[in-house]
Coordinates of C-alpha atoms in Angstrom, one line a residue:
X1 CA 116.6 109.7 86.1
X2 CA 120.0 108.4 84.9
X3 CA 120.6 104.5 83.2
X4 CA 123.3 102.7 84.4
X5 CA 125.1 100.0 82.0
X6 CA 128.0 97.4 82.0
X7 CA 129.5 94.4 81.0
X8 CA 132.1 92.1 82.6
X9 CA 134.0 90.0 80.3
X10 CA 135.4 86.5 82.0
X11 CA 137.3 85.8 78.6
X12 CA 139.3 88.8 78.4
X13 CA 139.2 92.7 77.6
X14 CA 135.5 94.0 77.4
X15 CA 135.4 96.4 74.4
X16 CA 134.0 99.8 74.9
X17 CA 131.7 99.3 71.9
X18 CA 129.6 97.4 74.5
X19 CA 129.1 99.9 76.8
X20 CA 128.2 102.2 73.7
X21 CA 125.5 99.8 72.5
X22 CA 123.8 100.0 76.2
X23 CA 124.3 103.6 76.2
X24 CA 122.6 104.0 73.0
X25 CA 119.8 102.1 74.1
X26 CA 119.1 104.4 77.1
X27 CA 119.8 107.4 75.2
X28 CA 116.5 108.7 76.3
X29 CA 117.6 108.8 79.8
X30 CA 121.0 110.6 78.8
X31 CA 119.2 114.1 78.8
X32 CA 122.6 115.8 80.4
X33 CA 125.2 113.6 78.3
X34 CA 126.3 109.8 78.2
X35 CA 129.8 108.7 79.4
X36 CA 131.5 105.6 78.8
X37 CA 134.4 104.1 80.8
X38 CA 136.8 101.1 79.9
X39 CA 138.2 99.1 82.6
X40 CA 140.3 96.1 82.9
X41 CA 138.0 93.1 81.9
X42 CA 134.9 95.3 82.2
X43 CA 133.4 98.2 80.3
X44 CA 130.8 100.7 82.1
X45 CA 128.4 103.5 80.9
X46 CA 125.8 106.1 82.6
X47 CA 123.0 108.0 80.7
X48 CA 123.0 111.0 82.8
X49 CA 120.1 113.0 83.8
X50 CA 121.2 115.8 86.2
X51 CA 118.4 115.8 89.1
X52 CA 120.3 116.7 92.0
X53 CA 121.9 119.8 91.1
X54 CA 125.7 120.7 89.9
X55 CA 125.5 118.4 86.4
X56 CA 127.9 115.7 88.5
X57 CA 127.9 112.8 86.2
X58 CA 127.0 109.8 88.4
X59 CA 130.2 107.4 87.1
X60 CA 134.0 108.0 87.9
X61 CA 137.2 105.6 88.3
X62 CA 139.8 105.5 90.6
X63 CA 143.3 104.2 89.7
X64 CA 144.5 103.3 93.2
X65 CA 142.8 101.5 94.7
X66 CA 141.3 100.6 91.1
X67 CA 137.8 101.0 91.3
X68 CA 134.9 102.4 89.3
X69 CA 131.3 103.1 89.8
X70 CA 128.4 103.8 87.9
X71 CA 125.2 104.9 89.6
X72 CA 121.7 106.2 89.4
X73 CA 121.3 107.4 93.0
X74 CA 120.2 109.9 95.7
X75 CA 121.6 109.8 98.9
X76 CA 119.7 111.0 101.6
X77 CA 122.6 110.2 104.3
X78 CA 125.5 112.1 102.8
X79 CA 127.0 114.2 105.6
X80 CA 126.8 111.4 108.0
X81 CA 128.2 109.2 105.5
X82 CA 131.1 112.3 104.5
X83 CA 131.7 112.3 108.2
X84 CA 132.3 108.3 108.9
X85 CA 134.2 107.9 105.9
X86 CA 136.2 110.9 106.9
X87 CA 136.2 112.3 102.8
X88 CA 138.0 115.6 102.6
X89 CA 137.5 116.5 98.7
X90 CA 135.2 118.4 97.8
X91 CA 132.6 118.5 95.8
X92 CA 131.3 114.9 96.1
X93 CA 128.9 113.1 94.0
X94 CA 126.8 110.9 95.7
X95 CA 128.3 108.3 93.3
X96 CA 131.8 109.0 94.8
X97 CA 130.6 109.1 98.4
X98 CA 129.0 105.6 97.5
X99 CA 132.4 104.5 96.1
X100 CA 134.2 105.9 99.5
X101 CA 131.7 103.6 101.5
X102 CA 132.6 100.5 99.4
X103 CA 136.6 101.2 100.1
X104 CA 135.8 101.1 103.9
X105 CA 133.3 98.7 104.0
X106 CA 133.0 96.4 101.2
X107 CA 130.3 94.0 100.8
X108 CA 128.8 95.7 103.9
X109 CA 128.6 99.4 102.2
X110 CA 124.8 99.0 100.9
X111 CA 123.6 98.4 105.2
X112 CA 125.0 102.3 105.6
X113 CA 123.3 103.8 102.3
X114 CA 120.2 105.5 102.7
X115 CA 117.9 106.8 99.6
X116 CA 116.9 105.6 96.5
X117 CA 120.0 104.1 94.4
X118 CA 121.2 101.3 91.9
X119 CA 124.7 100.8 91.5
X120 CA 127.9 98.9 90.0
X121 CA 131.5 98.8 91.4
X122 CA 134.2 97.3 89.5
X123 CA 136.7 96.3 91.9
X124 CA 140.2 95.7 90.1
X125 CA 141.9 94.1 92.7
X126 CA 139.3 91.6 93.3
X127 CA 138.5 91.0 89.7
X128 CA 134.7 91.4 90.3
X129 CA 131.8 93.6 90.0
X130 CA 129.8 94.6 93.3
X131 CA 126.2 96.1 92.5
X132 CA 123.2 97.0 94.9
X133 CA 119.8 98.1 94.8
X134 CA 117.8 100.0 97.2
X135 CA 115.5 99.2 99.6
X136 CA 112.0 99.4 98.3
X137 CA 113.5 98.9 94.5
X138 CA 112.8 102.3 93.5
X139 CA 115.7 102.3 91.1
X140 CA 115.9 99.3 88.6
X141 CA 118.5 96.7 88.0
X142 CA 118.5 94.1 85.3
X143 CA 121.1 92.0 84.5
X144 CA 122.1 88.8 82.1
X145 CA 124.6 86.1 83.0
X146 CA 126.7 83.4 81.0
X147 CA 129.8 81.4 81.2
X148 CA 131.6 84.3 78.8
X149 CA 130.0 87.4 80.4
X150 CA 128.1 89.3 82.8
X151 CA 126.2 92.6 81.7
X152 CA 123.5 94.6 83.6
X153 CA 121.5 97.8 82.4
X154 CA 118.6 99.8 84.1
X155 CA 116.3 98.6 81.1
X156 CA 115.6 94.9 79.9
X157 CA 116.2 96.3 75.9
X158 CA 119.7 97.2 76.1
X159 CA 120.8 93.9 77.2
X160 CA 119.0 92.0 74.5
X161 CA 120.4 94.3 71.9
X162 CA 124.0 94.0 73.3
X163 CA 124.0 90.3 73.6
X164 CA 124.2 87.7 71.0
X165 CA 122.0 84.4 70.7
X166 CA 118.2 83.6 70.5
X167 CA 115.9 85.3 73.2
X168 CA 113.0 83.6 74.2
X169 CA 109.8 84.9 76.1
X170 CA 109.2 83.9 79.7
X171 CA 106.3 82.0 79.2
X172 CA 105.0 81.9 82.8
X173 CA 104.3 85.9 82.3
X174 CA 101.7 86.0 80.0
X175 CA 99.9 83.6 82.8
X176 CA 100.6 86.1 85.6
X177 CA 99.8 88.9 83.3
X178 CA 96.3 88.1 82.1
X179 CA 95.6 87.0 85.7
X180 CA 96.5 90.0 87.1
X181 CA 99.6 88.4 89.5
X182 CA 102.4 90.4 89.9
X183 CA 105.9 89.8 88.2
X184 CA 107.9 88.0 90.7
X185 CA 111.0 89.7 92.1
X186 CA 113.6 88.2 89.9
X187 CA 112.2 87.6 86.6
X188 CA 111.5 89.6 83.6
X189 CA 109.5 89.1 80.3
X190 CA 112.6 87.9 78.7
X191 CA 114.1 84.6 79.8
X192 CA 117.7 85.0 80.7
X193 CA 117.4 88.7 81.7
X194 CA 116.9 88.7 85.5
X195 CA 116.2 91.7 88.0
X196 CA 118.5 92.1 91.3
X197 CA 115.5 92.1 93.8
X198 CA 114.9 95.0 95.9
X199 CA 117.6 95.3 99.3
X200 CA 119.9 92.9 97.7
X201 CA 123.4 93.1 96.8
X202 CA 125.2 91.4 94.0
X203 CA 128.6 90.0 93.4
X204 CA 129.9 88.6 89.9
X205 CA 133.2 87.5 89.0
X206 CA 134.7 84.4 87.3
X207 CA 133.2 81.9 89.5
X208 CA 129.7 83.2 88.8
X209 CA 127.3 85.7 90.5
X210 CA 126.3 85.7 94.0
X211 CA 123.3 87.2 95.5
X212 CA 122.2 88.0 99.4
X213 CA 120.0 90.5 101.1
X214 CA 121.5 93.2 103.1
X215 CA 118.4 94.3 104.8
X216 CA 115.2 93.4 106.0
X217 CA 111.8 95.0 106.0
X218 CA 111.1 95.5 109.7
X219 CA 109.2 97.4 112.2
X220 CA 111.1 100.3 114.0
X221 CA 112.5 99.1 117.3
X222 CA 112.2 102.5 118.6
X223 CA 108.7 102.1 120.0
X224 CA 105.5 104.6 119.1
X225 CA 105.1 107.5 121.4
X226 CA 101.8 109.1 122.8
X227 CA 102.2 111.9 120.2
X228 CA 102.7 109.4 117.5
X229 CA 101.0 111.8 115.3
X230 CA 103.5 114.4 115.9
X231 CA 105.9 111.8 115.6
X232 CA 104.5 111.2 112.1
X233 CA 104.4 114.5 111.0
X234 CA 107.9 115.0 112.0
X235 CA 109.1 112.0 109.8
X236 CA 107.0 112.9 106.8
X237 CA 108.2 116.5 106.5
X238 CA 111.9 115.4 106.7
X239 CA 111.3 112.9 103.9
X240 CA 109.8 115.5 101.9
X241 CA 112.7 117.9 102.5
X242 CA 114.8 115.0 101.4
X243 CA 113.5 115.0 98.3
X244 CA 113.4 118.6 97.5
X245 CA 117.2 118.3 96.7
X246 CA 118.2 119.6 93.1
X247 CA 116.8 121.7 91.2
X248 CA 113.3 122.2 88.9
X249 CA 111.0 120.5 91.4
X250 CA 107.3 119.7 91.0
X251 CA 104.6 118.0 92.5
X252 CA 102.0 116.0 91.4
X253 CA 98.5 117.1 92.7
X254 CA 95.2 114.9 92.6
X255 CA 93.2 116.4 95.1
X256 CA 93.8 113.2 97.4
X257 CA 94.9 112.6 100.6
X258 CA 98.8 111.4 99.7
X259 CA 99.5 114.2 97.0
X260 CA 97.6 116.9 98.8
X261 CA 99.8 116.1 101.7
X262 CA 103.0 116.1 100.0
X263 CA 102.4 119.3 98.1
X264 CA 101.6 121.0 101.4
X265 CA 104.7 120.3 103.0
X266 CA 106.8 121.1 100.0
X267 CA 105.4 124.3 99.5
X268 CA 105.9 125.5 102.9
X269 CA 108.5 127.8 102.1
X270 CA 108.3 127.9 98.4
X271 CA 107.7 130.7 96.2
X272 CA 105.5 128.8 94.1
X273 CA 105.9 124.9 93.7
X274 CA 104.7 123.6 90.2
X275 CA 101.6 121.1 90.8
X276 CA 100.5 118.9 88.0
X277 CA 96.9 117.4 88.1
X278 CA 94.4 115.4 86.2
X279 CA 90.9 117.2 85.8
X280 CA 87.6 116.0 84.1
X281 CA 85.8 119.1 83.6
X282 CA 83.6 120.5 86.4
X283 CA 80.3 118.7 86.9
X284 CA 82.0 115.5 85.9
X285 CA 81.4 112.8 88.4
X286 CA 85.4 111.7 88.2
X287 CA 86.7 115.4 88.6
X288 CA 88.9 116.0 91.6
X289 CA 89.0 119.9 91.1
X290 CA 87.2 121.0 94.0
X291 CA 89.9 119.3 96.4
X292 CA 92.8 120.4 94.1
X293 CA 91.8 124.3 94.2
X294 CA 91.4 123.8 98.0
X295 CA 94.6 122.8 97.9
X296 CA 96.0 125.5 95.7
X297 CA 94.3 128.2 97.6
X298 CA 96.1 127.3 100.8
X299 CA 99.6 127.9 99.4
X300 CA 101.7 129.0 96.7
X301 CA 101.9 127.2 93.6
X302 CA 101.9 127.4 90.0
X303 CA 99.4 125.0 88.9
X304 CA 99.1 123.2 85.8
X305 CA 96.0 121.3 84.9
X306 CA 95.4 118.6 82.2
X307 CA 91.8 117.4 81.1
X308 CA 91.7 114.0 80.2
X309 CA 88.2 114.0 79.9
X310 CA 87.9 112.5 76.4
X311 CA 91.4 111.0 76.5
X312 CA 91.4 107.6 74.4
X313 CA 92.8 104.8 77.4
X314 CA 94.5 103.3 74.7
X315 CA 96.4 106.4 73.1
X316 CA 99.8 105.7 71.6
X317 CA 99.2 102.2 72.6
X318 CA 102.6 101.0 70.5
X319 CA 104.6 103.9 72.0
X320 CA 103.4 102.5 75.7
X321 CA 103.9 99.1 75.1
X322 CA 107.6 99.8 73.9
X323 CA 108.3 102.2 76.6
X324 CA 107.4 99.6 79.2
X325 CA 109.2 96.7 77.5
X326 CA 106.4 94.5 77.8
X327 CA 102.1 94.4 78.8
X328 CA 101.2 96.2 82.1
X329 CA 98.4 95.7 84.3
X330 CA 97.7 99.4 84.8
X331 CA 95.0 100.8 82.8
X332 CA 95.5 104.3 84.1
X333 CA 99.1 104.4 83.0
X334 CA 98.6 105.7 79.4
X335 CA 96.5 108.9 80.7
X336 CA 98.7 109.4 84.0
X337 CA 102.0 109.4 81.8
X338 CA 100.5 112.8 80.6
X339 CA 101.7 114.3 83.7
X340 CA 105.3 113.4 83.4
X341 CA 105.0 114.8 79.8
X342 CA 104.2 118.4 80.9
X343 CA 106.5 118.2 83.4
X344 CA 109.2 117.3 81.1
X345 CA 108.1 120.0 78.8
X346 CA 108.2 122.4 81.8
X347 CA 111.9 121.9 82.3
X348 CA 111.2 120.1 86.0
X349 CA 113.6 117.5 86.5
X350 CA 112.1 116.0 90.0
X351 CA 108.4 115.3 90.3
X352 CA 107.5 114.1 93.7
X353 CA 104.9 111.6 93.6
X354 CA 102.2 110.2 96.6
X355 CA 102.3 106.6 95.0
X356 CA 102.4 104.1 97.8
X357 CA 100.6 106.2 100.7
X358 CA 98.2 103.5 100.7
X359 CA 100.3 100.8 101.7
X360 CA 102.6 102.3 103.6
X361 CA 100.4 104.1 106.2
X362 CA 97.8 101.7 105.6
X363 CA 94.2 101.8 105.6
X364 CA 94.2 99.4 108.7
X365 CA 91.9 96.6 107.2
X366 CA 93.7 94.2 109.3
X367 CA 92.2 95.9 112.4
X368 CA 89.0 94.6 111.6
X369 CA 90.1 91.2 111.4
X370 CA 91.4 91.7 114.8
X371 CA 88.3 93.1 116.2
X372 CA 86.4 90.0 114.7
X373 CA 88.5 87.4 116.1
X374 CA 88.7 89.1 120.0
X375 CA 85.0 89.1 119.3
X376 CA 84.6 92.6 119.8
X377 CA 81.5 93.3 117.8
X378 CA 80.6 97.1 119.1
X379 CA 83.9 98.6 118.0
X380 CA 84.0 95.9 115.0
X381 CA 80.4 97.6 114.1
X382 CA 81.7 101.3 114.5
X383 CA 84.9 100.6 112.0
X384 CA 83.0 99.0 109.6
X385 CA 80.6 101.2 109.0
X386 CA 83.0 104.2 108.4
X387 CA 85.5 102.2 106.5
X388 CA 82.0 101.3 104.3
X389 CA 81.5 104.6 102.9
X390 CA 85.2 105.1 101.4
X391 CA 84.8 101.7 99.8
X392 CA 81.1 102.2 99.0
X393 CA 80.4 98.9 100.6
X394 CA 77.1 97.7 102.3
X395 CA 78.6 97.9 106.0
X396 CA 76.1 95.0 106.9
X397 CA 77.4 92.8 104.9
X398 CA 81.1 93.6 105.2
X399 CA 80.1 93.3 109.3
X400 CA 78.8 89.9 108.4
X401 CA 81.2 88.5 106.7
X402 CA 84.0 89.1 109.4
X403 CA 81.9 88.5 112.1
X404 CA 81.6 85.0 110.6
X405 CA 85.1 84.5 110.0
X406 CA 85.8 85.6 113.7
X407 CA 83.5 83.3 115.2
X408 CA 85.0 80.5 112.7
X409 CA 88.4 80.9 114.5
X410 CA 86.6 80.3 117.9
X411 CA 85.8 77.1 119.6
X412 CA 83.2 76.2 117.5
X413 CA 84.6 77.4 114.6
X414 CA 84.2 74.0 112.6
X415 CA 80.4 74.1 113.1
X416 CA 80.0 77.9 111.7
X417 CA 82.7 76.9 108.5
X418 CA 80.0 73.9 107.8
X419 CA 77.4 76.7 107.8
X420 CA 79.4 79.0 105.5
X421 CA 80.0 76.2 103.3
X422 CA 76.5 75.0 103.0
X423 CA 75.3 78.5 102.1
X424 CA 77.9 79.1 99.4
X425 CA 76.7 75.5 97.7
X426 CA 73.5 76.9 97.6
X427 CA 73.7 79.9 96.2
X428 CA 75.8 78.5 93.4
X429 CA 73.3 76.0 93.0
X430 CA 70.5 78.8 92.3
X431 CA 72.7 80.9 90.5
X432 CA 72.9 83.7 93.0
X433 CA 76.6 83.5 93.6
X434 CA 78.2 86.1 91.5
X435 CA 81.8 85.4 92.4
X436 CA 84.0 85.4 89.5
X437 CA 87.9 83.5 89.3
X438 CA 90.5 85.4 87.2
X439 CA 91.4 82.3 85.7
X440 CA 88.0 83.0 83.4
X441 CA 90.3 85.1 80.7
X442 CA 92.9 82.2 80.7
X443 CA 92.6 79.4 77.6
X444 CA 93.4 76.6 79.6
X445 CA 94.3 74.2 76.9
X446 CA 97.9 76.2 76.4
X447 CA 98.0 77.6 80.3
X448 CA 97.9 75.3 83.0
X449 CA 95.2 76.5 85.4
X450 CA 96.6 74.2 88.3
X451 CA 100.1 76.3 88.0
X452 CA 98.2 79.6 88.0
X453 CA 96.4 78.2 91.1
X454 CA 100.0 77.5 92.8
X455 CA 101.1 81.3 91.9
X456 CA 98.0 82.8 93.4
X457 CA 97.8 80.9 96.7
X458 CA 101.7 82.2 96.9
X459 CA 100.2 85.6 96.7
X460 CA 97.6 85.5 99.6
X461 CA 98.7 86.2 103.1
X462 CA 98.8 82.8 105.3
X463 CA 96.1 82.5 108.1
X464 CA 98.9 83.9 111.1
X465 CA 99.0 87.0 108.7
X466 CA 95.7 87.8 107.7
X467 CA 94.8 87.5 112.1
X468 CA 97.4 90.4 112.4
X469 CA 97.0 93.9 111.5
X470 CA 100.9 94.4 112.0
X471 CA 101.9 91.0 110.3
X472 CA 99.3 91.6 107.0
X473 CA 101.1 95.3 107.0
X474 CA 104.3 93.7 106.8
X475 CA 103.9 91.2 104.5
X476 CA 102.2 93.5 102.3
X477 CA 105.3 95.7 102.4
X478 CA 107.9 93.1 101.6
X479 CA 105.9 91.7 98.5
X480 CA 106.8 92.0 94.9
X481 CA 103.9 94.3 94.1
X482 CA 106.3 97.5 95.4
X483 CA 108.8 97.2 93.0
X484 CA 106.9 96.1 90.2
X485 CA 104.7 99.8 90.5
X486 CA 108.3 101.3 90.8
X487 CA 109.5 99.9 87.6
X488 CA 106.9 100.5 85.7
X489 CA 106.7 104.5 87.2
X490 CA 110.5 104.8 86.3
X491 CA 110.3 103.7 82.5
X492 CA 107.2 105.8 81.9
X493 CA 109.2 109.0 84.0
X494 CA 112.6 108.1 82.2
X495 CA 111.2 108.7 78.7
X496 CA 110.2 112.3 80.0
X497 CA 113.4 113.2 81.4
X498 CA 111.5 113.4 84.8
X499 CA 113.1 111.8 87.9
X500 CA 109.9 110.6 90.5
X501 CA 110.5 111.1 93.8
X502 CA 108.3 109.4 96.6
X503 CA 108.1 110.6 100.2
X504 CA 106.1 107.7 101.7
X505 CA 109.1 105.3 100.6
X506 CA 111.7 106.7 103.3
X507 CA 113.3 104.0 105.0
X508 CA 112.5 105.6 108.9
X509 CA 108.8 106.3 108.0
X510 CA 108.1 102.8 106.5
X511 CA 109.6 101.2 109.8
X512 CA 107.8 103.9 111.9
X513 CA 104.4 103.0 110.3
X514 CA 104.9 99.1 110.8
X515 CA 105.2 99.8 114.3
X516 CA 102.2 101.5 114.8
X517 CA 99.1 99.8 116.6
X518 CA 96.0 99.4 114.4
X519 CA 94.0 102.1 116.2
X520 CA 96.4 104.6 114.6
X521 CA 95.6 103.4 111.5
X522 CA 92.0 103.0 111.4
X523 CA 89.8 104.8 114.3
X524 CA 86.1 105.7 114.5
X525 CA 85.6 104.2 110.7
X526 CA 88.8 106.5 109.8
X527 CA 91.0 104.7 107.5
X528 CA 94.7 105.8 107.4
X529 CA 93.7 107.9 110.7
X530 CA 97.4 109.0 111.6
X531 CA 98.2 111.0 108.1
X532 CA 94.9 112.5 108.7
X533 CA 95.5 113.7 112.0
X534 CA 99.1 114.7 111.3
X535 CA 98.0 116.9 108.5
X536 CA 95.4 118.6 110.4
X537 CA 95.8 122.5 110.3
X538 CA 97.8 121.8 107.5
X539 CA 95.9 120.6 105.0
X540 CA 92.3 121.9 104.6
X541 CA 90.0 120.4 106.5
X542 CA 87.3 119.4 103.7
X543 CA 90.4 117.5 102.1
X544 CA 92.2 116.2 105.2
X545 CA 89.2 114.6 106.5
X546 CA 87.8 113.6 103.3
X547 CA 85.6 110.4 102.7
X548 CA 85.0 110.1 99.1
X549 CA 87.3 108.4 96.9
X550 CA 86.6 108.6 92.9
X551 CA 85.9 105.3 90.9
X552 CA 87.6 106.0 87.6
X553 CA 86.2 102.6 86.2
X554 CA 83.1 104.3 84.4
X555 CA 85.6 106.7 82.7
X556 CA 88.0 104.1 81.6
X557 CA 85.0 101.6 80.2
X558 CA 83.4 104.8 78.6
X559 CA 86.7 105.3 76.6
X560 CA 87.5 102.2 75.4
X561 CA 84.0 102.1 73.7
X562 CA 84.0 105.7 72.4
X563 CA 87.7 105.5 71.5
X564 CA 88.9 101.9 70.8
X565 CA 85.7 99.8 69.4
X566 CA 87.5 99.4 66.0
X567 CA 90.7 98.2 68.1
X568 CA 89.4 96.2 70.4
X569 CA 86.9 94.4 68.0
X570 CA 89.9 93.8 65.7
X571 CA 91.8 92.0 68.3
X572 CA 89.0 90.0 69.4
X573 CA 87.8 89.1 66.0
X574 CA 88.1 86.4 64.2
X575 CA 91.5 86.8 63.0
X576 CA 92.8 86.6 66.6
X577 CA 95.6 84.0 66.1
X578 CA 98.3 85.8 67.8
X579 CA 96.5 85.8 71.3
X580 CA 94.1 82.8 70.8
X581 CA 96.4 80.4 72.2
X582 CA 96.6 82.0 75.9
X583 CA 93.2 84.1 75.8
X584 CA 90.2 82.6 76.2
X585 CA 88.5 84.5 73.5
X586 CA 84.8 84.0 74.2
X587 CA 85.5 85.4 77.9
X588 CA 86.9 88.1 76.3
X589 CA 84.0 88.9 73.9
X590 CA 81.6 88.8 76.3
X591 CA 83.3 91.1 78.8
X592 CA 83.5 93.8 75.9
X593 CA 79.8 93.1 75.1
X594 CA 79.0 94.1 78.8
X595 CA 80.9 96.9 78.7
X596 CA 79.4 98.2 75.7
X597 CA 75.7 97.7 77.1
X598 CA 76.3 99.6 80.2
X599 CA 80.0 101.5 80.5
X600 CA 79.3 103.2 83.6
X601 CA 78.6 99.8 85.2
X602 CA 81.4 97.7 84.0
X603 CA 82.8 95.8 86.4
X604 CA 87.0 95.9 86.9
X605 CA 87.1 92.4 86.0
X606 CA 85.3 92.8 82.6
X607 CA 87.7 96.0 81.9
X608 CA 90.7 94.0 82.8
X609 CA 89.7 91.2 80.5
X610 CA 89.5 93.4 77.6
X611 CA 92.8 95.8 78.4
X612 CA 95.0 92.6 79.5
X613 CA 93.6 91.2 75.7
X614 CA 94.6 94.4 73.9
X615 CA 97.8 94.6 75.8
X616 CA 98.9 91.0 74.9
X617 CA 98.3 91.3 71.3
X618 CA 100.4 94.6 71.3
X619 CA 103.1 92.9 73.4
X620 CA 103.7 89.9 71.5
X621 CA 103.9 91.7 68.4
X622 CA 106.7 94.2 70.0
X623 CA 108.4 91.0 71.2
X624 CA 108.6 89.5 67.3
X625 CA 109.7 92.8 66.2
X626 CA 112.6 93.4 68.6
X627 CA 114.0 89.4 68.2
X628 CA 112.4 87.7 71.3
X629 CA 110.8 84.3 70.5
X630 CA 107.6 83.6 71.9

């Protein structure tokens, strides 16, 4: 996982010193060296990690035409591109191929690229910078623009260290963080430092910055055959093989369906794929060792297990906040980051990750709504009863909720809505409605709850989307949460010299899954049916058709109490000035008392209230130390 950076001066020549500042702030990404290019009016740098084999830096310069590139990239269609652009020089790095593509197609070049990439090209003839980010945002790209210069990097901190002037916190991000809302696809925690959204390209010159989209997420137009499971398996296998390119490849193995499927595909023909698993000790209700061992027994692997049963959730908290350049909503990252650390120690450069399998393949929850609206009660009950086993919910309650929703869309919907509204009002009056609002943790005297409500409404799918599984699936894969997740994982892995790769986020596999009818996603109560069907005979049957899904909330809640009581009591205590203006401290303290009384029964909302309060405290401290005003 390389790091890219650069600066373009609108007032004259950009000095190498500026690129060296950017490179120095990304030295943890430069496991295989750093490079600086001094160009006319611009200066580029590349913090190089050789994850592709061959140790070819992803930065180069042409003199005729005057072009230069710095890239963090892995192309999946190398041979097709080489054939199309007619390049004869060998060997060609992926960055050089992109430069050839730009020379041929100009600002249309990103449309022809498949894989994970973030890059910037200096075009001396046009005196400007062209940049692009991959379709799903796997590779990060941050930038800052003012009248004098345009600067970019793979992380926010290098830009803050480079530029002069007073930086300020993006205030809206605190409210979004406390309520669990995703960041927007463009803003960062520092006001004035922005993100290039996924599937977007950028042009920067003397007149300013222009941004546009080069691709739209949409279902495949090729259609789904009757042998859809075989189609899926072929695409999935190809996606895994594409991501094995380079040396020293390993894979995460949790025992769940996603990581197990990737390991099974990646190990075919392997002498022993390295795997990395978190375990909790035999007998623990959180342990997934039985399923991990079944996968390991079915192929050739070199397994590494990390016992996390008694790991503190806030372990190395200040390092985590520094690494992430801010607070994060993912409580498990402090522990799961140990997998990156172990892989890095073993010299693994590429780590296959099942992240996103749930979203890409889909649990098919939209099918339940489709059946409800269509009044297909028998089919709805069959699917609800099966899905309830996975999520440990009441099938009757879920069926009633869906049935009422479906009837509300029918000719007598107005009467149904009145009845449901009256019932909810009665519950609230009698204190039986225990539904809680994520706004409870917010100090409304400082943060405007109306603004948060508007943001929350923007994150909810509209009615037309909720009633169609296909539309809901497309809406979910097009939202900002996708890139947010990649940005968090990118920062965690970069510190360990590891490049994560995500086989479920292959363009052709994603568009194929979006084109699937809902019955291929949820059938006979089996969510993610097509993945299970396609992996039958490849994965052990007990893993392939596994119903259970471990809920780690109890372990996390216990860890907060056992390991961090003093820290949490200090953050939420009388001296909580740093977060008091943002956090409803009475609510946070109440949540922690609830957790201490019964860690095993703690609700996710109580855990998040405490986690986010502590993270915010450390985040604000990190901002002060880095010179960012709150």
